[in-house]
PDB file of N, CA and C and ligand atoms in Angstrom:
ATOM      1  N   MET A   1      -5.741   4.187 -24.903  1.00  0.00           N
ATOM      2  CA  MET A   1      -5.349   3.773 -23.556  1.00  0.00           C
ATOM      3  C   MET A   1      -4.775   2.406 -23.602  1.00  0.00           C
ATOM      4  N   PRO A   2      -3.729   2.054 -22.800  1.00  0.00           N
ATOM      5  CA  PRO A   2      -3.161   0.704 -22.869  1.00  0.00           C
ATOM      6  C   PRO A   2      -4.213  -0.315 -22.400  1.00  0.00           C
ATOM      7  N   LYS A   3      -4.080  -1.533 -22.956  1.00  0.00           N
ATOM      8  CA  LYS A   3      -4.963  -2.583 -22.626  1.00  0.00           C
ATOM      9  C   LYS A   3      -4.166  -3.825 -22.076  1.00  0.00           C
ATOM     10  N   ALA A   4      -4.758  -4.305 -20.994  1.00  0.00           N
ATOM     11  CA  ALA A   4      -4.263  -5.522 -20.282  1.00  0.00           C
ATOM     12  C   ALA A   4      -4.737  -6.765 -21.040  1.00  0.00           C
ATOM     13  N   HIS A   5      -3.930  -7.755 -21.059  1.00  0.00           N
ATOM     14  CA  HIS A   5      -4.272  -8.995 -21.662  1.00  0.00           C
ATOM     15  C   HIS A   5      -3.759 -10.168 -20.824  1.00  0.00           C
ATOM     16  N   VAL A   6      -4.535 -11.236 -20.657  1.00  0.00           N
ATOM     17  CA  VAL A   6      -4.123 -12.364 -19.884  1.00  0.00           C
ATOM     18  C   VAL A   6      -3.833 -13.480 -20.930  1.00  0.00           C
ATOM     19  N   ASP A   7      -2.762 -14.069 -20.827  1.00  0.00           N
ATOM     20  CA  ASP A   7      -2.468 -15.324 -21.618  1.00  0.00           C
ATOM     21  C   ASP A   7      -2.942 -16.513 -20.804  1.00  0.00           C
ATOM     22  N   LYS A   8      -4.090 -17.007 -21.201  1.00  0.00           N
ATOM     23  CA  LYS A   8      -4.659 -18.045 -20.384  1.00  0.00           C
ATOM     24  C   LYS A   8      -3.977 -19.338 -20.366  1.00  0.00           C
ATOM     25  N   ASP A   9      -3.126 -19.640 -21.307  1.00  0.00           N
ATOM     26  CA  ASP A   9      -2.239 -20.871 -21.367  1.00  0.00           C
ATOM     27  C   ASP A   9      -1.226 -20.756 -20.225  1.00  0.00           C
ATOM     28  N   THR A  10      -0.811 -19.520 -19.985  1.00  0.00           N
ATOM     29  CA  THR A  10       0.202 -19.254 -18.937  1.00  0.00           C
ATOM     30  C   THR A  10      -0.314 -19.097 -17.601  1.00  0.00           C
ATOM     31  N   CYS A  11      -1.547 -18.501 -17.426  1.00  0.00           N
ATOM     32  CA  CYS A  11      -2.121 -18.251 -16.073  1.00  0.00           C
ATOM     33  C   CYS A  11      -2.370 -19.519 -15.399  1.00  0.00           C
ATOM     34  N   ILE A  12      -1.992 -19.486 -14.081  1.00  0.00           N
ATOM     35  CA  ILE A  12      -2.217 -20.597 -13.280  1.00  0.00           C
ATOM     36  C   ILE A  12      -3.278 -20.443 -12.150  1.00  0.00           C
ATOM     37  N   GLY A  13      -4.034 -19.281 -12.328  1.00  0.00           N
ATOM     38  CA  GLY A  13      -5.130 -18.980 -11.451  1.00  0.00           C
ATOM     39  C   GLY A  13      -4.769 -18.588 -10.058  1.00  0.00           C
ATOM     40  N   CYS A  14      -3.606 -17.951  -9.879  1.00  0.00           N
ATOM     41  CA  CYS A  14      -3.049 -17.571  -8.620  1.00  0.00           C
ATOM     42  C   CYS A  14      -3.974 -16.555  -7.920  1.00  0.00           C
ATOM     43  N   GLY A  15      -4.678 -15.734  -8.714  1.00  0.00           N
ATOM     44  CA  GLY A  15      -5.653 -14.778  -8.227  1.00  0.00           C
ATOM     45  C   GLY A  15      -5.083 -13.428  -7.748  1.00  0.00           C
ATOM     46  N   LEU A  16      -3.750 -13.240  -7.984  1.00  0.00           N
ATOM     47  CA  LEU A  16      -3.191 -11.964  -7.556  1.00  0.00           C
ATOM     48  C   LEU A  16      -3.783 -10.756  -8.247  1.00  0.00           C
ATOM     49  N   CYS A  17      -3.988 -10.916  -9.539  1.00  0.00           N
ATOM     50  CA  CYS A  17      -4.523  -9.854 -10.369  1.00  0.00           C
ATOM     51  C   CYS A  17      -6.022  -9.596 -10.001  1.00  0.00           C
ATOM     52  N   VAL A  18      -6.716 -10.623  -9.828  1.00  0.00           N
ATOM     53  CA  VAL A  18      -8.135 -10.509  -9.437  1.00  0.00           C
ATOM     54  C   VAL A  18      -8.318  -9.804  -8.162  1.00  0.00           C
ATOM     55  N   GLY A  19      -7.454 -10.216  -7.153  1.00  0.00           N
ATOM     56  CA  GLY A  19      -7.545  -9.607  -5.775  1.00  0.00           C
ATOM     57  C   GLY A  19      -6.992  -8.216  -5.798  1.00  0.00           C
ATOM     58  N   THR A  20      -6.024  -7.909  -6.643  1.00  0.00           N
ATOM     59  CA  THR A  20      -5.553  -6.531  -6.654  1.00  0.00           C
ATOM     60  C   THR A  20      -6.327  -5.524  -7.509  1.00  0.00           C
ATOM     61  N   ARG A  21      -6.820  -5.980  -8.610  1.00  0.00           N
ATOM     62  CA  ARG A  21      -7.535  -5.126  -9.548  1.00  0.00           C
ATOM     63  C   ARG A  21      -8.800  -5.748  -9.936  1.00  0.00           C
ATOM     64  N   PRO A  22      -9.769  -5.995  -9.107  1.00  0.00           N
ATOM     65  CA  PRO A  22     -11.017  -6.597  -9.402  1.00  0.00           C
ATOM     66  C   PRO A  22     -11.824  -5.788 -10.383  1.00  0.00           C
ATOM     67  N   ASP A  23     -11.481  -4.574 -10.512  1.00  0.00           N
ATOM     68  CA  ASP A  23     -12.129  -3.673 -11.564  1.00  0.00           C
ATOM     69  C   ASP A  23     -11.694  -4.061 -12.951  1.00  0.00           C
ATOM     70  N   VAL A  24     -10.563  -4.686 -13.070  1.00  0.00           N
ATOM     71  CA  VAL A  24      -9.928  -5.027 -14.338  1.00  0.00           C
ATOM     72  C   VAL A  24     -10.069  -6.508 -14.690  1.00  0.00           C
ATOM     73  N   PHE A  25      -9.866  -7.363 -13.637  1.00  0.00           N
ATOM     74  CA  PHE A  25      -9.747  -8.792 -13.890  1.00  0.00           C
ATOM     75  C   PHE A  25     -10.862  -9.550 -13.187  1.00  0.00           C
ATOM     76  N   GLU A  26     -11.334 -10.679 -13.881  1.00  0.00           N
ATOM     77  CA  GLU A  26     -12.203 -11.598 -13.149  1.00  0.00           C
ATOM     78  C   GLU A  26     -11.735 -12.982 -13.550  1.00  0.00           C
ATOM     79  N   PHE A  27     -12.227 -13.968 -12.746  1.00  0.00           N
ATOM     80  CA  PHE A  27     -11.879 -15.377 -13.131  1.00  0.00           C
ATOM     81  C   PHE A  27     -12.941 -15.751 -14.166  1.00  0.00           C
ATOM     82  N   ASP A  28     -12.566 -16.578 -15.217  1.00  0.00           N
ATOM     83  CA  ASP A  28     -13.503 -17.186 -16.093  1.00  0.00           C
ATOM     84  C   ASP A  28     -13.955 -18.556 -15.498  1.00  0.00           C
ATOM     85  N   ASP A  29     -14.733 -19.279 -16.156  1.00  0.00           N
ATOM     86  CA  ASP A  29     -15.321 -20.548 -15.656  1.00  0.00           C
ATOM     87  C   ASP A  29     -14.243 -21.594 -15.481  1.00  0.00           C
ATOM     88  N   ASP A  30     -13.092 -21.474 -16.037  1.00  0.00           N
ATOM     89  CA  ASP A  30     -12.011 -22.430 -15.984  1.00  0.00           C
ATOM     90  C   ASP A  30     -11.010 -21.961 -14.862  1.00  0.00           C
ATOM     91  N   GLY A  31     -11.341 -20.917 -14.109  1.00  0.00           N
ATOM     92  CA  GLY A  31     -10.422 -20.520 -13.070  1.00  0.00           C
ATOM     93  C   GLY A  31      -9.200 -19.703 -13.521  1.00  0.00           C
ATOM     94  N   LYS A  32      -9.325 -19.342 -14.789  1.00  0.00           N
ATOM     95  CA  LYS A  32      -8.212 -18.435 -15.340  1.00  0.00           C
ATOM     96  C   LYS A  32      -8.701 -17.008 -15.276  1.00  0.00           C
ATOM     97  N   ALA A  33      -7.765 -16.110 -15.217  1.00  0.00           N
ATOM     98  CA  ALA A  33      -8.043 -14.745 -15.229  1.00  0.00           C
ATOM     99  C   ALA A  33      -8.394 -14.252 -16.550  1.00  0.00           C
ATOM    100  N   GLU A  34      -9.258 -13.318 -16.690  1.00  0.00           N
ATOM    101  CA  GLU A  34      -9.464 -12.508 -17.886  1.00  0.00           C
ATOM    102  C   GLU A  34      -9.688 -11.043 -17.634  1.00  0.00           C
ATOM    103  N   ALA A  35      -9.256 -10.220 -18.524  1.00  0.00           N
ATOM    104  CA  ALA A  35      -9.383  -8.849 -18.431  1.00  0.00           C
ATOM    105  C   ALA A  35     -10.784  -8.327 -18.924  1.00  0.00           C
ATOM    106  N   VAL A  36     -11.671  -8.196 -17.926  1.00  0.00           N
ATOM    107  CA  VAL A  36     -12.997  -7.734 -18.319  1.00  0.00           C
ATOM    108  C   VAL A  36     -13.177  -6.337 -18.707  1.00  0.00           C
ATOM    109  N   ASN A  37     -12.367  -5.534 -18.046  1.00  0.00           N
ATOM    110  CA  ASN A  37     -12.247  -4.080 -18.429  1.00  0.00           C
ATOM    111  C   ASN A  37     -10.784  -3.799 -18.642  1.00  0.00           C
ATOM    112  N   PRO A  38     -10.238  -4.189 -19.809  1.00  0.00           N
ATOM    113  CA  PRO A  38      -8.814  -4.125 -20.065  1.00  0.00           C
ATOM    114  C   PRO A  38      -8.163  -2.842 -20.159  1.00  0.00           C
ATOM    115  N   GLU A  39      -8.927  -1.790 -20.335  1.00  0.00           N
ATOM    116  CA  GLU A  39      -8.269  -0.467 -20.530  1.00  0.00           C
ATOM    117  C   GLU A  39      -7.795   0.019 -19.138  1.00  0.00           C
ATOM    118  N   VAL A  40      -6.385   0.261 -18.992  1.00  0.00           N
ATOM    119  CA  VAL A  40      -5.815   0.686 -17.743  1.00  0.00           C
ATOM    120  C   VAL A  40      -4.865   1.832 -17.976  1.00  0.00           C
ATOM    121  N   ASP A  41      -4.894   2.790 -17.042  1.00  0.00           N
ATOM    122  CA  ASP A  41      -3.833   3.827 -17.008  1.00  0.00           C
ATOM    123  C   ASP A  41      -2.533   3.185 -16.689  1.00  0.00           C
ATOM    124  N   GLU A  42      -2.594   2.393 -15.627  1.00  0.00           N
ATOM    125  CA  GLU A  42      -1.277   1.780 -15.149  1.00  0.00           C
ATOM    126  C   GLU A  42      -1.690   0.568 -14.411  1.00  0.00           C
ATOM    127  N   LEU A  43      -0.745  -0.386 -14.468  1.00  0.00           N
ATOM    128  CA  LEU A  43      -1.076  -1.675 -13.856  1.00  0.00           C
ATOM    129  C   LEU A  43      -0.044  -2.083 -12.923  1.00  0.00           C
ATOM    130  N   GLU A  44      -0.291  -2.169 -11.659  1.00  0.00           N
ATOM    131  CA  GLU A  44       0.802  -2.443 -10.675  1.00  0.00           C
ATOM    132  C   GLU A  44       0.826  -3.925 -10.287  1.00  0.00           C
ATOM    133  N   VAL A  45       0.096  -4.746 -11.095  1.00  0.00           N
ATOM    134  CA  VAL A  45       0.042  -6.187 -10.786  1.00  0.00           C
ATOM    135  C   VAL A  45       1.254  -6.897 -11.453  1.00  0.00           C
ATOM    136  N   GLU A  46       2.045  -7.615 -10.592  1.00  0.00           N
ATOM    137  CA  GLU A  46       3.145  -8.460 -11.070  1.00  0.00           C
ATOM    138  C   GLU A  46       2.647  -9.901 -11.102  1.00  0.00           C
ATOM    139  N   CYS A  47       2.215 -10.384 -12.127  1.00  0.00           N
ATOM    140  CA  CYS A  47       1.765 -11.782 -12.238  1.00  0.00           C
ATOM    141  C   CYS A  47       2.986 -12.753 -11.975  1.00  0.00           C
ATOM    142  N   PRO A  48       2.894 -13.664 -11.077  1.00  0.00           N
ATOM    143  CA  PRO A  48       4.213 -14.430 -10.794  1.00  0.00           C
ATOM    144  C   PRO A  48       4.571 -15.345 -11.977  1.00  0.00           C
ATOM    145  N   VAL A  49       3.754 -15.582 -12.817  1.00  0.00           N
ATOM    146  CA  VAL A  49       4.169 -16.397 -14.031  1.00  0.00           C
ATOM    147  C   VAL A  49       4.189 -15.632 -15.327  1.00  0.00           C
ATOM    148  N   GLY A  50       3.980 -14.378 -15.201  1.00  0.00           N
ATOM    149  CA  GLY A  50       4.181 -13.504 -16.455  1.00  0.00           C
ATOM    150  C   GLY A  50       3.067 -13.679 -17.394  1.00  0.00           C
ATOM    151  N   ALA A  51       1.858 -13.899 -16.953  1.00  0.00           N
ATOM    152  CA  ALA A  51       0.708 -14.187 -17.884  1.00  0.00           C
ATOM    153  C   ALA A  51       0.018 -12.787 -18.403  1.00  0.00           C
ATOM    154  N   ILE A  52       0.357 -11.720 -17.640  1.00  0.00           N
ATOM    155  CA  ILE A  52      -0.345 -10.471 -17.979  1.00  0.00           C
ATOM    156  C   ILE A  52       0.656  -9.524 -18.869  1.00  0.00           C
ATOM    157  N   SER A  53       0.038  -9.135 -19.935  1.00  0.00           N
ATOM    158  CA  SER A  53       0.883  -8.118 -20.644  1.00  0.00           C
ATOM    159  C   SER A  53      -0.073  -6.863 -20.882  1.00  0.00           C
ATOM    160  N   VAL A  54       0.616  -5.848 -21.173  1.00  0.00           N
ATOM    161  CA  VAL A  54      -0.150  -4.566 -21.386  1.00  0.00           C
ATOM    162  C   VAL A  54       0.441  -3.971 -22.703  1.00  0.00           C
ATOM    163  N   GLU A  55      -0.569  -3.772 -23.592  1.00  0.00           N
ATOM    164  CA  GLU A  55      -0.160  -3.213 -24.893  1.00  0.00           C
ATOM    165  C   GLU A  55      -0.698  -1.875 -25.104  1.00  0.00           C
ATOM    166  N   ASP A  56      -0.005  -1.005 -25.664  1.00  0.00           N
ATOM    167  CA  ASP A  56      -0.504   0.306 -26.033  1.00  0.00           C
ATOM    168  C   ASP A  56      -1.445   0.291 -27.149  1.00  0.00           C
TER     169      ASP A  56
HETATM  170 FE1  LIG B 101      -3.331 -15.722 -13.480  1.00  0.00          FE
HETATM  171 FE2  LIG B 101      -1.365 -14.232 -13.089  1.00  0.00          FE
HETATM  172 FE3  LIG B 101      -3.723 -13.352 -12.571  1.00  0.00          FE
HETATM  173  S1  LIG B 101      -1.474 -16.445 -12.716  1.00  0.00           S
HETATM  174  S2  LIG B 101      -4.841 -15.256 -12.002  1.00  0.00           S
HETATM  175  S3  LIG B 101      -2.869 -13.903 -14.533  1.00  0.00           S
HETATM  176  S4  LIG B 101      -1.923 -12.892 -11.381  1.00  0.00           S
END
């Protein structure tokens, strides 16, 4: 199953991904998103800074 990944150097903590898919993303202690349940069928989140990638 494809896996979501957050590039924390790129993430600005806008929260769109956490708000849209709280089952997949959470904030870490630095206010950056991380994929806590990265396996996704499909991901409809459009990160405004392109920090999220999905790899097969
Ligand atoms: Fe960060 Fe993008 Fe999510 S900026 S908080 S990875 S939508």
